[in-house]
Amino acid sequence: MKLTGTLYLIILTFILIVYYLVCGIYLNNLGYYNHESLFYIEKSKIVFEGLGNRLKVMGLTAPIIPFYATFLFSVISQSLAPVLASAVGTAILFHVIATTIAKRLNDDGYVWLLLILFLFHPGIIYTAASGKGIYLILIFFFLFFLNLFKFYRSNTTFHVSIASLSLVILIFCDYRFIWLTLFFLPLVLSITIHSLNLGEQESIFRLFLSFNSPSLRRKLINKTFALYIILFSLPLAAVLCYKLLNLTHASDLNYFAESPYATWNVLVDKLSFEQLTTNTAYRIPETSILMSFRVVLFAPMILIAIYLFRESTYQVLTILTPFAFIEFLHIKYDKVFLAYQYYMIFLILAYLCVIFKAQVVKNQSVFKLLLLATVLIQLYTGWYFLRTSSIPEEQNFINVFFKDKKADTQRDNEEVANYLNSLPSDSQVLLDDAIAYSVIAFTHDIKPITMPYQGNYLSALETPDKFVDYVVVASTSNVVSGYTQLNDKYIGLIRHSISNVNFRKVFETNNWVVYRIITNKSGNTF
């Protein structure tokens, strides 16, 4: 059986889809959820079931590519859509990498090594079963560097164009990858110098020759400018157009990146930092100087990749570019920990480099044994990094999946949602989905719920007695109560401003309180 055959790769891909779906549904049954998947579920419910102007939700929910990928699977099951998307997407990632192996190496050994990673690496299982959009980041990160390496070999600008398109999609999978372009700006000059047909091999001498010859200087400048245009014009134009779309529909260029109504990570990042600084067991965020060392510990295969490309300076610089990228992220986003997906990109990049340079290794048997040992080490480091992560969602995944520990992180939200589900169908409820998207994700019918995307939300907020029957507010113990108007202060404000309106507490959990709106003329009191 030749694993590199097209049919066998397709069969393996389908087996992985089933495997990941079993893992994802198992986690779902144990109550595992994360902020990202619940946010996508809630937004999908609005698009499919909501009343009012849903165009803003469809066009400005970010990251938009993972949202649309989840959206496609919502027709099968809204609650399982993120898991379905991540399971299928991660299997597609395997197929893309395995197909690359079949084309370049046609060696079953490298497919088996890849299969070990995709079956047993905790990071891959986390990518496939969590419902997060990490799989899309890894797919387009792989395609971006794959086409760059193809360009290095063929010197054909077609591959740069495909790399540029992959970079656009990567940015719309995680906007922080826009900063990756910063570190390719100086690299393009090195790439252009090496693409010139010169006898000298050293970069500094190539540059010297180019600048001292008018024809070569002109050719260098033209080619460098052309590469900049091909590689960066499409990402910059796409981001500009998307920002203008945000300005048109939300009156804010950065609405997609800064509003809790548009993206899940704004509030989560703020909350994570607040919990970090107020926790009695305070943990200092990872030091930037040590980040690259942590990456090497997580994916030691990257050292093999750098060694294989040691004779090509500009290709080594290409491999080192993501290191500069994550160091930059720690400087710019110094109040949050580095998420797991930023480590995973090195796992994928290292294997891509091995695929490209494996043929130059003479002793294939020893090389494969070395890779196998490295893969086994990476299985352990992948588990260790998840287990010791400072991000609660990642620790929660390990506790649920590997310790068979039932998750209760969403218990409060589920209880409130169950109460809302039990209300009469004609009851109207006021709720702010900036902080309560998890509640809405568990609600069966959102038509009776008035939310900020609807035109009558502000009116309902100011005069709730005329629009709704119930109000869901964040309790004082809710850590996100300061990020919404619907909290205990709101109840007191309405009582004070509208004399004939009062509230009766009808349901309460640790984080939420549901009030029924009553009027004094009905004879009821609080």
Short mmCIF file of C-alpha atoms in Angstrom, two decimals:
data_model
loop_
_atom_site.label_atom_id
_atom_site.label_comp_id
_atom_site.label_asym_id
_atom_site.label_seq_id
_atom_site.Cartn_x
_atom_site.Cartn_y
_atom_site.Cartn_z
CA MET A 1 0.00 0.00 0.00
CA LYS A 2 1.42 3.35 -1.07
CA LEU A 3 0.26 6.00 1.38
CA THR A 4 1.31 8.79 -0.95
CA GLY A 5 -1.30 7.67 -3.47
CA THR A 6 -4.22 10.04 -3.94
CA LEU A 7 -6.88 7.51 -2.93
CA TYR A 8 -5.10 6.48 0.28
CA LEU A 9 -4.55 10.11 1.30
CA ILE A 10 -8.27 10.80 0.83
CA ILE A 11 -9.12 7.71 2.93
CA LEU A 12 -6.73 8.84 5.67
CA THR A 13 -8.29 12.30 5.59
CA PHE A 14 -11.78 10.88 6.10
CA ILE A 15 -10.53 8.65 8.94
CA LEU A 16 -9.07 11.74 10.62
CA ILE A 17 -12.36 13.62 10.20
CA VAL A 18 -14.20 10.80 12.02
CA TYR A 19 -11.48 10.63 14.70
CA TYR A 20 -11.61 14.39 15.33
CA LEU A 21 -15.41 14.42 15.36
CA VAL A 22 -15.45 11.69 18.00
CA CYS A 23 -13.00 13.73 20.11
CA GLY A 24 -14.98 16.95 19.61
CA ILE A 25 -18.37 15.44 20.40
CA TYR A 26 -16.88 13.67 23.42
CA LEU A 27 -15.62 17.02 24.72
CA ASN A 28 -18.97 18.64 23.95
CA ASN A 29 -20.79 15.98 25.96
CA LEU A 30 -18.46 16.63 28.89
CA GLY A 31 -19.43 20.31 28.75
CA TYR A 32 -16.28 21.73 27.17
CA TYR A 33 -16.81 25.10 25.46
CA ASN A 34 -14.62 28.07 24.73
CA HIS A 35 -15.33 31.75 24.14
CA GLU A 36 -14.56 31.67 20.43
CA SER A 37 -16.87 28.80 19.51
CA LEU A 38 -19.72 30.16 21.65
CA PHE A 39 -19.32 33.57 20.04
CA TYR A 40 -19.61 32.03 16.54
CA ILE A 41 -22.66 30.00 17.61
CA GLU A 42 -24.36 33.13 18.93
CA LYS A 43 -23.65 35.16 15.81
CA SER A 44 -24.84 32.30 13.59
CA LYS A 45 -28.09 32.18 15.57
CA ILE A 46 -28.57 35.91 14.95
CA VAL A 47 -28.01 35.49 11.21
CA PHE A 48 -30.33 32.48 10.90
CA GLU A 49 -33.02 33.31 13.46
CA GLY A 50 -32.63 36.95 14.48
CA LEU A 51 -35.01 39.82 13.77
CA GLY A 52 -33.81 43.18 12.52
CA ASN A 53 -30.77 44.31 10.53
CA ARG A 54 -28.43 41.31 10.48
CA LEU A 55 -26.19 42.58 7.67
CA LYS A 56 -23.80 44.22 10.14
CA VAL A 57 -23.46 40.93 12.03
CA MET A 58 -22.81 38.99 8.82
CA GLY A 59 -20.21 41.39 7.45
CA LEU A 60 -18.36 42.68 10.50
CA THR A 61 -18.08 39.67 12.82
CA ALA A 62 -14.37 38.95 13.21
CA PRO A 63 -12.27 36.99 12.56
CA ILE A 64 -14.49 36.72 9.52
CA ILE A 65 -13.05 33.60 7.81
CA PRO A 66 -13.40 31.29 10.87
CA PHE A 67 -16.89 32.71 11.43
CA TYR A 68 -17.95 31.92 7.86
CA ALA A 69 -16.41 28.45 8.08
CA THR A 70 -18.50 27.80 11.21
CA PHE A 71 -21.50 29.44 9.59
CA LEU A 72 -21.43 26.87 6.75
CA PHE A 73 -21.79 23.99 9.21
CA SER A 74 -24.62 25.68 11.12
CA VAL A 75 -27.13 24.15 8.71
CA ILE A 76 -26.17 20.74 10.15
CA SER A 77 -26.07 21.69 13.83
CA GLN A 78 -25.66 25.13 15.34
CA SER A 79 -24.32 23.86 18.64
CA LEU A 80 -21.77 21.54 16.98
CA ALA A 81 -20.93 23.78 14.00
CA PRO A 82 -17.57 25.00 15.40
CA VAL A 83 -16.52 21.41 16.20
CA LEU A 84 -17.56 20.20 12.75
CA ALA A 85 -15.63 23.04 11.13
CA SER A 86 -12.44 22.49 13.14
CA ALA A 87 -12.54 18.69 12.68
CA VAL A 88 -12.96 18.90 8.91
CA GLY A 89 -10.51 21.81 8.65
CA THR A 90 -7.75 20.05 10.58
CA ALA A 91 -8.16 16.93 8.41
CA ILE A 92 -7.88 19.18 5.33
CA LEU A 93 -4.65 20.59 6.80
CA PHE A 94 -3.31 17.03 7.00
CA HIS A 95 -4.35 16.41 3.40
CA VAL A 96 -2.64 19.58 2.18
CA ILE A 97 0.64 18.68 3.91
CA ALA A 98 0.45 15.00 2.88
CA THR A 99 -0.22 15.99 -0.74
CA THR A 100 2.85 18.22 -0.63
CA ILE A 101 4.87 15.24 0.63
CA ALA A 102 3.49 13.04 -2.18
CA LYS A 103 4.49 15.60 -4.81
CA ARG A 104 7.97 16.39 -3.51
CA LEU A 105 9.16 13.20 -1.78
CA ASN A 106 6.77 10.36 -2.66
CA ASP A 107 7.97 8.61 0.51
CA ASP A 108 5.57 6.86 2.88
CA GLY A 109 7.89 7.39 5.86
CA TYR A 110 7.21 11.12 5.99
CA VAL A 111 3.46 10.54 5.73
CA TRP A 112 3.61 8.12 8.67
CA LEU A 113 5.49 10.71 10.73
CA LEU A 114 2.88 13.30 9.80
CA LEU A 115 0.10 10.89 10.72
CA ILE A 116 1.64 10.34 14.18
CA LEU A 117 1.56 14.10 14.72
CA PHE A 118 -2.04 14.44 13.58
CA LEU A 119 -3.24 11.48 15.63
CA PHE A 120 -1.46 12.09 18.92
CA HIS A 121 -0.14 15.65 19.21
CA PRO A 122 -2.25 17.42 21.88
CA GLY A 123 -1.99 20.69 19.95
CA ILE A 124 -3.42 19.11 16.81
CA ILE A 125 -6.22 17.46 18.80
CA TYR A 126 -6.90 20.81 20.48
CA THR A 127 -7.02 22.45 17.05
CA ALA A 128 -9.42 19.82 15.70
CA ALA A 129 -11.74 19.27 18.67
CA SER A 130 -12.00 22.67 20.34
CA GLY A 131 -14.05 24.44 17.67
CA LYS A 132 -11.57 27.31 17.50
CA GLY A 133 -10.32 28.76 14.21
CA ILE A 134 -6.71 27.62 14.68
CA TYR A 135 -6.98 25.14 11.79
CA LEU A 136 -7.50 27.97 9.31
CA ILE A 137 -4.48 29.85 10.65
CA LEU A 138 -2.33 26.74 10.20
CA ILE A 139 -3.65 25.97 6.70
CA PHE A 140 -2.97 29.42 5.27
CA PHE A 141 0.26 29.88 7.21
CA PHE A 142 1.46 26.64 5.61
CA LEU A 143 0.31 27.73 2.13
CA PHE A 144 1.96 31.14 2.53
CA PHE A 145 5.39 29.70 3.32
CA LEU A 146 4.94 26.82 0.87
CA ASN A 147 4.54 29.25 -2.01
CA LEU A 148 7.42 31.40 -0.81
CA PHE A 149 9.71 28.38 -0.87
CA LYS A 150 8.37 27.45 -4.30
CA PHE A 151 9.25 30.94 -5.51
CA TYR A 152 12.78 30.56 -4.17
CA ARG A 153 13.22 27.47 -6.32
CA SER A 154 11.42 28.51 -9.50
CA ASN A 155 11.77 32.33 -9.38
CA THR A 156 8.20 32.47 -10.76
CA THR A 157 6.09 35.38 -9.51
CA PHE A 158 2.95 33.23 -9.76
CA HIS A 159 3.95 31.64 -6.45
CA VAL A 160 4.39 35.08 -4.88
CA SER A 161 0.84 35.93 -5.98
CA ILE A 162 -0.52 32.76 -4.33
CA ALA A 163 1.54 33.55 -1.22
CA SER A 164 0.02 37.04 -1.16
CA LEU A 165 -3.50 35.60 -1.42
CA SER A 166 -2.73 33.15 1.41
CA LEU A 167 -1.46 36.05 3.52
CA VAL A 168 -4.72 37.96 2.94
CA ILE A 169 -6.80 35.01 4.18
CA LEU A 170 -4.39 34.47 7.08
CA ILE A 171 -4.88 38.08 8.20
CA PHE A 172 -8.66 37.63 8.09
CA CYS A 173 -8.26 34.46 10.18
CA ASP A 174 -6.27 36.35 12.82
CA TYR A 175 -5.75 40.07 12.36
CA ARG A 176 -2.53 40.05 14.36
CA PHE A 177 -0.78 38.39 11.41
CA ILE A 178 -0.87 41.79 9.71
CA TRP A 179 2.30 42.47 11.69
CA LEU A 180 4.03 39.58 9.92
CA THR A 181 4.34 41.85 6.87
CA LEU A 182 6.67 44.16 8.84
CA PHE A 183 9.35 41.50 8.98
CA PHE A 184 9.11 40.63 5.31
CA LEU A 185 9.84 44.20 4.24
CA PRO A 186 13.66 43.90 4.69
CA LEU A 187 13.60 40.25 3.63
CA VAL A 188 12.25 41.07 0.16
CA LEU A 189 15.47 42.93 -0.69
CA SER A 190 17.51 39.85 0.24
CA ILE A 191 15.20 37.66 -1.85
CA THR A 192 15.55 39.99 -4.84
CA ILE A 193 19.34 40.07 -4.59
CA HIS A 194 19.50 36.28 -4.65
CA SER A 195 17.12 36.11 -7.61
CA LEU A 196 19.58 38.06 -9.77
CA ASN A 197 21.80 35.96 -12.03
CA LEU A 198 25.18 36.79 -10.48
CA GLY A 199 28.24 34.61 -10.07
CA GLU A 200 28.93 35.88 -6.54
CA GLN A 201 27.16 33.92 -3.81
CA GLU A 202 27.58 36.11 -0.73
CA SER A 203 24.76 38.57 -0.18
CA ILE A 204 26.96 41.53 0.70
CA PHE A 205 29.01 41.13 -2.47
CA ARG A 206 25.87 40.65 -4.57
CA LEU A 207 24.54 43.92 -3.15
CA PHE A 208 27.86 45.65 -3.86
CA LEU A 209 27.87 44.45 -7.47
CA SER A 210 24.24 45.45 -7.99
CA PHE A 211 24.69 49.01 -6.72
CA ASN A 212 27.88 49.60 -8.71
CA SER A 213 26.36 48.59 -12.02
CA PRO A 214 23.67 50.93 -13.45
CA SER A 215 21.88 48.13 -15.27
CA LEU A 216 21.94 45.77 -12.29
CA ARG A 217 20.91 48.58 -9.94
CA ARG A 218 17.93 49.39 -12.13
CA LYS A 219 17.03 45.72 -12.37
CA LEU A 220 17.35 45.30 -8.57
CA ILE A 221 15.15 48.32 -7.86
CA ASN A 222 12.50 47.29 -10.39
CA LYS A 223 12.38 43.70 -9.20
CA THR A 224 12.28 44.68 -5.52
CA PHE A 225 9.46 47.13 -6.16
CA ALA A 226 7.57 44.53 -8.21
CA LEU A 227 7.87 41.95 -5.40
CA TYR A 228 6.65 44.48 -2.86
CA ILE A 229 3.64 45.23 -5.05
CA ILE A 230 2.80 41.57 -5.69
CA LEU A 231 3.31 40.42 -2.09
CA PHE A 232 1.89 43.32 -0.09
CA SER A 233 -0.54 45.28 -2.27
CA LEU A 234 -3.35 42.70 -2.02
CA PRO A 235 -3.19 42.34 1.81
CA LEU A 236 -3.04 46.11 2.33
CA ALA A 237 -5.86 46.76 -0.15
CA ALA A 238 -8.03 44.03 1.43
CA VAL A 239 -7.50 45.41 4.95
CA LEU A 240 -8.20 48.97 3.74
CA CYS A 241 -11.44 47.90 2.04
CA TYR A 242 -12.54 46.01 5.14
CA LYS A 243 -11.82 49.02 7.34
CA LEU A 244 -13.86 51.22 5.02
CA LEU A 245 -16.68 48.69 5.27
CA ASN A 246 -16.48 49.01 9.05
CA LEU A 247 -16.49 52.79 8.80
CA THR A 248 -19.55 52.70 6.55
CA HIS A 249 -21.64 50.33 8.65
CA ALA A 250 -20.30 50.94 12.17
CA SER A 251 -18.77 54.45 11.95
CA ASP A 252 -15.48 53.04 13.20
CA LEU A 253 -12.51 51.90 11.09
CA ASN A 254 -11.42 49.41 13.76
CA TYR A 255 -14.86 48.19 14.84
CA PHE A 256 -14.02 44.60 13.80
CA ALA A 257 -10.93 44.56 16.05
CA GLU A 258 -12.02 46.68 19.01
CA SER A 259 -15.73 46.12 19.59
CA PRO A 260 -16.94 43.27 21.83
CA TYR A 261 -19.97 43.00 19.54
CA ALA A 262 -17.71 42.18 16.57
CA THR A 263 -15.02 39.94 18.02
CA TRP A 264 -14.76 37.59 20.99
CA ASN A 265 -11.16 38.28 22.03
CA VAL A 266 -11.48 41.97 23.00
CA LEU A 267 -13.31 41.24 26.24
CA VAL A 268 -11.50 37.95 26.84
CA ASP A 269 -8.08 39.61 26.62
CA LYS A 270 -9.12 42.39 29.01
CA LEU A 271 -10.60 39.88 31.42
CA SER A 272 -7.51 37.68 31.21
CA PHE A 273 -5.25 40.58 32.13
CA GLU A 274 -7.48 41.71 35.01
CA GLN A 275 -7.58 38.20 36.44
CA LEU A 276 -3.81 37.96 36.04
CA THR A 277 -3.12 41.19 37.93
CA THR A 278 -5.64 40.56 40.72
CA ASN A 279 -4.84 36.89 41.25
CA THR A 280 -3.10 36.18 44.55
CA ALA A 281 -0.88 33.70 42.71
CA TYR A 282 0.30 36.37 40.28
CA ARG A 283 2.11 35.05 37.22
CA ILE A 284 4.44 37.25 35.23
CA PRO A 285 3.74 37.13 31.47
CA GLU A 286 6.36 35.33 29.41
CA THR A 287 9.53 37.34 28.90
CA SER A 288 10.04 38.33 25.27
CA ILE A 289 13.72 37.43 25.27
CA LEU A 290 12.84 33.87 26.17
CA MET A 291 9.97 33.46 23.71
CA SER A 292 12.14 32.08 20.92
CA PHE A 293 13.66 29.61 23.37
CA ARG A 294 10.16 28.49 24.40
CA VAL A 295 9.30 27.96 20.72
CA VAL A 296 12.38 25.78 20.26
CA LEU A 297 11.35 23.72 23.30
CA PHE A 298 7.85 23.37 21.89
CA ALA A 299 8.95 22.46 18.32
CA PRO A 300 12.60 21.33 18.31
CA MET A 301 12.16 20.21 14.70
CA ILE A 302 12.57 23.87 13.77
CA LEU A 303 16.30 23.49 14.61
CA ILE A 304 16.54 20.66 12.07
CA ALA A 305 14.79 22.91 9.54
CA ILE A 306 17.28 25.74 10.09
CA TYR A 307 20.18 23.30 9.77
CA LEU A 308 18.84 21.93 6.48
CA PHE A 309 18.67 25.48 5.04
CA ARG A 310 22.02 26.55 6.51
CA GLU A 311 23.61 27.18 3.09
CA SER A 312 20.94 29.71 2.06
CA THR A 313 20.98 32.86 4.19
CA TYR A 314 17.77 34.39 2.89
CA GLN A 315 15.84 31.12 3.37
CA VAL A 316 17.10 30.86 6.95
CA LEU A 317 15.95 34.46 7.45
CA THR A 318 12.55 33.42 6.10
CA ILE A 319 12.34 30.68 8.74
CA LEU A 320 13.40 33.13 11.45
CA THR A 321 10.78 35.70 10.44
CA PRO A 322 8.00 34.09 12.56
CA PHE A 323 10.37 34.25 15.56
CA ALA A 324 10.60 38.02 15.10
CA PHE A 325 6.83 38.09 14.67
CA ILE A 326 6.06 36.44 18.03
CA GLU A 327 8.66 38.58 19.79
CA PHE A 328 6.88 41.62 18.36
CA LEU A 329 3.51 40.32 19.57
CA HIS A 330 4.89 40.16 23.09
CA ILE A 331 6.00 43.75 22.89
CA LYS A 332 2.77 45.07 21.40
CA TYR A 333 0.32 42.84 23.32
CA ASP A 334 2.25 42.72 26.56
CA LYS A 335 -0.85 42.37 28.73
CA VAL A 336 -1.83 38.92 27.46
CA PHE A 337 -0.17 35.55 27.23
CA LEU A 338 0.81 34.11 23.88
CA ALA A 339 -1.99 31.80 22.71
CA TYR A 340 -1.28 28.22 21.70
CA GLN A 341 -1.78 28.78 17.97
CA TYR A 342 1.32 30.97 17.81
CA TYR A 343 3.38 27.99 18.92
CA MET A 344 1.59 25.65 16.53
CA ILE A 345 2.69 27.63 13.47
CA PHE A 346 6.29 26.55 14.15
CA LEU A 347 5.25 22.91 14.22
CA ILE A 348 3.80 23.30 10.73
CA LEU A 349 6.65 25.45 9.42
CA ALA A 350 9.28 22.96 10.62
CA TYR A 351 7.60 20.06 8.82
CA LEU A 352 7.29 22.14 5.64
CA CYS A 353 11.04 22.82 5.74
CA VAL A 354 11.75 19.11 6.21
CA ILE A 355 9.59 18.33 3.17
CA PHE A 356 11.56 20.78 1.04
CA LYS A 357 15.04 19.68 2.08
CA ALA A 358 14.69 15.99 2.98
CA GLN A 359 15.97 14.92 -0.44
CA VAL A 360 19.40 16.44 0.19
CA VAL A 361 19.97 14.12 3.17
CA LYS A 362 21.96 11.10 2.05
CA ASN A 363 21.22 8.70 4.92
CA GLN A 364 17.43 8.68 4.87
CA SER A 365 17.04 5.93 7.50
CA VAL A 366 19.02 7.80 10.16
CA PHE A 367 17.28 11.06 9.21
CA LYS A 368 13.82 9.50 9.62
CA LEU A 369 14.80 8.05 13.00
CA LEU A 370 15.95 11.52 14.05
CA LEU A 371 12.64 12.98 12.90
CA LEU A 372 10.71 10.24 14.73
CA ALA A 373 12.57 11.00 17.95
CA THR A 374 11.87 14.71 17.46
CA VAL A 375 8.18 14.04 16.80
CA LEU A 376 7.93 11.98 20.02
CA ILE A 377 9.57 14.81 21.96
CA GLN A 378 7.09 17.23 20.41
CA LEU A 379 4.19 15.06 21.56
CA TYR A 380 5.37 15.52 25.13
CA THR A 381 6.18 19.24 24.83
CA GLY A 382 2.82 19.84 23.17
CA TRP A 383 1.06 18.26 26.14
CA TYR A 384 3.29 20.06 28.66
CA PHE A 385 2.68 23.50 27.11
CA LEU A 386 -1.09 22.96 27.20
CA ARG A 387 -1.02 21.65 30.77
CA THR A 388 1.05 24.57 32.07
CA SER A 389 -0.64 27.23 29.94
CA SER A 390 -1.61 30.47 31.64
CA ILE A 391 -4.75 30.70 29.50
CA PRO A 392 -7.72 29.09 31.34
CA GLU A 393 -9.36 27.74 28.15
CA GLU A 394 -6.25 25.76 27.25
CA GLN A 395 -5.91 24.33 30.76
CA ASN A 396 -9.61 23.50 30.71
CA PHE A 397 -9.15 21.50 27.51
CA ILE A 398 -6.45 19.35 29.10
CA ASN A 399 -8.53 18.79 32.25
CA VAL A 400 -11.59 17.71 30.28
CA PHE A 401 -9.96 15.68 27.51
CA PHE A 402 -7.11 13.92 29.28
CA LYS A 403 -8.53 13.72 32.82
CA ASP A 404 -12.14 12.97 31.84
CA LYS A 405 -13.15 15.83 34.12
CA LYS A 406 -16.59 17.28 33.43
CA ALA A 407 -16.39 21.01 32.68
CA ASP A 408 -18.60 23.46 34.54
CA THR A 409 -17.25 26.76 33.21
CA GLN A 410 -20.51 27.46 31.35
CA ARG A 411 -22.91 26.16 34.00
CA ASP A 412 -24.23 29.61 34.94
CA ASN A 413 -24.83 30.53 31.32
CA GLU A 414 -26.63 27.25 30.64
CA GLU A 415 -28.86 27.70 33.68
CA VAL A 416 -29.92 31.19 32.61
CA ALA A 417 -30.49 29.98 29.04
CA ASN A 418 -32.65 27.10 30.32
CA TYR A 419 -34.72 29.56 32.32
CA LEU A 420 -35.20 31.77 29.25
CA ASN A 421 -36.18 28.68 27.27
CA SER A 422 -38.90 27.96 29.83
CA LEU A 423 -40.55 31.39 29.50
CA PRO A 424 -43.78 31.79 27.49
CA SER A 425 -43.12 32.23 23.78
CA ASP A 426 -44.57 35.76 23.76
CA SER A 427 -42.20 37.01 26.49
CA GLN A 428 -39.67 39.65 25.44
CA VAL A 429 -36.23 39.70 27.07
CA LEU A 430 -33.60 42.48 27.12
CA LEU A 431 -30.02 41.19 27.03
CA ASP A 432 -26.59 42.57 26.08
CA ASP A 433 -24.70 40.04 23.98
CA ALA A 434 -21.39 41.88 24.40
CA ILE A 435 -20.98 39.86 27.59
CA ALA A 436 -23.88 37.40 27.38
CA TYR A 437 -23.20 35.74 24.02
CA SER A 438 -22.65 32.46 25.87
CA VAL A 439 -26.18 32.65 27.29
CA ILE A 440 -27.64 33.25 23.83
CA ALA A 441 -25.58 30.38 22.38
CA PHE A 442 -27.47 28.00 24.72
CA THR A 443 -30.88 29.58 24.09
CA HIS A 444 -33.23 27.65 21.79
CA ASP A 445 -35.11 30.61 20.34
CA ILE A 446 -33.57 34.09 20.16
CA LYS A 447 -36.52 35.85 18.50
CA PRO A 448 -37.94 37.05 21.86
CA ILE A 449 -34.53 38.48 22.86
CA THR A 450 -33.80 42.16 22.21
CA MET A 451 -30.07 42.70 21.56
CA PRO A 452 -27.83 45.63 20.57
CA TYR A 453 -27.81 44.77 16.85
CA GLN A 454 -31.53 45.58 16.71
CA GLY A 455 -32.78 49.09 16.09
CA ASN A 456 -35.09 49.16 19.11
CA TYR A 457 -32.40 48.15 21.63
CA LEU A 458 -31.61 51.69 22.82
CA SER A 459 -35.29 52.48 23.22
CA ALA A 460 -35.78 49.27 25.19
CA LEU A 461 -32.78 50.17 27.32
CA GLU A 462 -34.24 53.57 28.21
CA THR A 463 -37.89 52.50 28.62
CA PRO A 464 -37.87 48.74 29.20
CA ASP A 465 -41.50 48.63 30.33
CA LYS A 466 -42.67 49.56 26.83
CA PHE A 467 -40.63 46.95 24.94
CA VAL A 468 -39.72 43.93 27.10
CA ASP A 469 -41.02 41.79 29.95
CA TYR A 470 -37.70 40.58 31.38
CA VAL A 471 -34.18 41.96 31.78
CA VAL A 472 -31.05 39.84 32.21
CA VAL A 473 -28.37 41.75 34.13
CA ALA A 474 -24.88 40.86 35.26
CA SER A 475 -24.64 40.38 39.02
CA THR A 476 -22.05 42.16 41.13
CA SER A 477 -20.00 38.94 41.29
CA ASN A 478 -19.86 38.70 37.48
CA VAL A 479 -16.33 39.62 36.39
CA VAL A 480 -17.62 41.29 33.21
CA SER A 481 -20.35 43.36 34.86
CA GLY A 482 -18.29 46.50 34.32
CA TYR A 483 -18.42 46.07 30.54
CA THR A 484 -22.18 46.45 30.13
CA GLN A 485 -24.96 48.85 31.08
CA LEU A 486 -27.16 45.92 32.09
CA ASN A 487 -25.92 45.51 35.65
CA ASP A 488 -27.24 46.32 39.13
CA LYS A 489 -26.66 50.03 38.57
CA TYR A 490 -29.02 49.89 35.60
CA ILE A 491 -31.85 48.54 37.79
CA GLY A 492 -31.44 51.39 40.27
CA LEU A 493 -31.22 53.97 37.48
CA ILE A 494 -34.47 52.85 35.84
CA ARG A 495 -36.28 52.74 39.19
CA HIS A 496 -35.17 56.30 39.83
CA SER A 497 -35.92 57.70 36.37
CA ILE A 498 -39.27 55.93 35.71
CA SER A 499 -41.41 56.11 38.82
CA ASN A 500 -44.06 53.59 37.85
CA VAL A 501 -41.61 50.84 36.83
CA ASN A 502 -40.23 48.28 39.20
CA PHE A 503 -38.44 44.94 38.97
CA ARG A 504 -39.06 41.54 40.53
CA LYS A 505 -36.16 39.11 40.79
CA VAL A 506 -37.33 35.83 39.26
CA PHE A 507 -34.13 33.89 38.70
CA GLU A 508 -30.55 34.18 39.92
CA THR A 509 -27.20 32.46 39.48
CA ASN A 510 -23.71 33.45 40.61
CA ASN A 511 -23.19 35.65 37.55
CA TRP A 512 -26.68 36.59 36.32
CA VAL A 513 -29.96 37.92 37.64
CA VAL A 514 -33.21 37.80 35.65
CA TYR A 515 -35.75 40.48 36.54
CA ARG A 516 -39.38 40.63 35.51
CA ILE A 517 -40.52 44.17 34.74
CA ILE A 518 -43.64 45.19 36.64
CA THR A 519 -45.50 48.46 36.93
CA ASN A 520 -46.80 50.03 40.13
CA LYS A 521 -50.31 50.36 38.68
CA SER A 522 -50.59 46.57 38.61
CA GLY A 523 -50.37 46.56 42.36
CA ASN A 524 -47.11 44.58 42.50
CA THR A 525 -44.07 45.70 44.42
CA PHE A 526 -40.47 44.61 44.44
#
